């Protein structure tokens, strides 16, 4: 009997923004909600192996987009994306966005008092991009 192999290809066509901030996750979420007029709410932590990463989500049905704010560091100190050790949080946006909209989101987040840096990340160059599949 011949073996059938299933090849799974994930869709990595989403916007990823790295955020450097020492602010607590719930406070940063509140600030982002106010700045970008979003409605991110705390959901069940994202579990990756034994590590649990804080996760906030918002589904914008009008714009057909999903927004996620996820902590890079878990409670145990393990990283979601090893190649971005100095990044504290990531905003992941699924849905159609123009380059201008991506830049706008990164710029608006950088304007927050407690955010040291906010930058766009090219998902295709990440070695551990499979960790971003929620």
XYZ file of C-alpha atoms in Angstrom:
134
model
C 0.000 0.000 0.000
C 1.428 3.373 -1.030
C 1.881 6.103 1.542
C 0.069 9.339 1.000
C 1.883 12.433 2.227
C 0.033 15.573 3.103
C 1.929 18.745 2.362
C 0.659 21.727 4.314
C 1.493 25.219 3.165
C 0.648 28.030 5.537
C -0.382 31.506 4.486
C 2.163 34.048 5.714
C 0.624 37.022 3.923
C 0.001 39.203 6.948
C 1.450 42.413 8.325
C 3.808 42.074 11.282
C 4.877 45.035 13.403
C 7.505 44.719 16.132
C 7.086 46.838 19.267
C 9.729 47.685 21.854
C 8.084 48.766 25.116
C 8.529 48.034 28.806
C 4.801 48.645 29.421
C 2.600 45.849 30.789
C 0.630 44.015 28.105
C -2.840 45.127 29.227
C -1.769 48.781 29.460
C -0.100 48.704 26.024
C -3.228 47.073 24.597
C -5.386 49.877 26.034
C -3.066 52.527 24.558
C -3.077 50.861 21.119
C -6.866 50.573 21.211
C -7.154 54.308 21.895
C -4.540 55.324 19.311
C -5.765 53.119 16.454
C -9.473 52.946 17.362
C -9.309 49.159 17.762
C -11.089 46.866 20.213
C -8.381 44.387 21.169
C -9.462 42.168 24.070
C -7.578 39.601 26.133
C -8.011 36.054 24.881
C -6.623 32.730 25.978
C -2.813 32.801 26.024
C -1.071 31.510 22.912
C 0.611 28.245 23.874
C 3.783 27.232 22.079
C 5.229 24.094 23.600
C 5.332 24.755 27.339
C 5.464 28.535 26.902
C 2.366 30.724 27.162
C 2.434 34.108 25.435
C -0.072 36.819 26.324
C -2.522 37.360 23.447
C -5.094 40.043 22.609
C -7.357 39.845 19.551
C -9.890 41.853 17.570
C -11.871 40.758 14.501
C -12.912 43.766 12.385
C -15.739 42.366 10.283
C -16.310 45.686 8.519
C -12.734 45.911 7.168
C -12.318 42.097 6.960
C -9.216 42.165 9.147
C -7.996 40.326 12.221
C -5.676 42.065 14.677
C -3.504 40.328 17.261
C -1.197 41.730 19.922
C 1.097 39.015 21.223
C 3.949 39.146 23.721
C 7.339 37.987 22.454
C 8.378 36.756 25.915
C 6.427 34.151 27.797
C 6.153 34.074 31.594
C 9.026 31.568 31.615
C 11.165 33.866 29.446
C 11.116 31.890 26.198
C 10.814 33.883 22.978
C 8.144 33.596 20.304
C 10.586 34.839 17.631
C 14.204 34.141 18.600
C 15.557 36.427 15.875
C 13.859 39.444 17.504
C 15.205 39.196 21.053
C 14.858 42.916 21.818
C 11.253 43.131 20.638
C 8.690 42.946 23.436
C 5.431 42.635 21.455
C 4.159 41.977 17.960
C 1.048 43.250 16.215
C -0.098 40.800 13.569
C -2.717 42.014 11.075
C -4.425 39.519 8.766
C -6.351 40.925 5.822
C -5.774 43.279 2.907
C -3.544 46.257 3.727
C -1.734 48.701 1.481
C 1.890 49.616 2.165
C 0.697 53.057 3.279
C -1.657 51.506 5.827
C 1.136 49.300 7.191
C 3.411 52.329 7.608
C 0.570 54.286 9.214
C 0.008 51.584 11.852
C 3.729 51.405 12.682
C 3.994 55.220 12.895
C 0.910 55.551 15.107
C 2.187 52.908 17.510
C 5.579 54.638 17.687
C 3.829 57.852 18.786
C 2.775 56.218 22.070
C 4.715 57.530 25.104
C 5.828 54.134 26.362
C 6.869 52.722 22.980
C 10.596 53.042 22.263
C 10.379 51.605 18.749
C 7.848 50.267 16.284
C 8.862 48.756 12.968
C 7.578 46.606 10.111
C 8.962 43.075 9.860
C 9.217 41.095 6.623
C 7.580 37.795 7.572
C 9.174 35.868 4.690
C 12.683 36.439 6.114
C 11.845 34.982 9.536
C 13.258 31.580 10.408
C 10.612 30.895 13.067
C 7.593 32.282 11.207
C 5.664 29.062 11.870
C 5.351 30.279 15.485
C 2.999 33.011 14.235
C 0.240 30.672 13.108
C -2.655 31.149 15.548
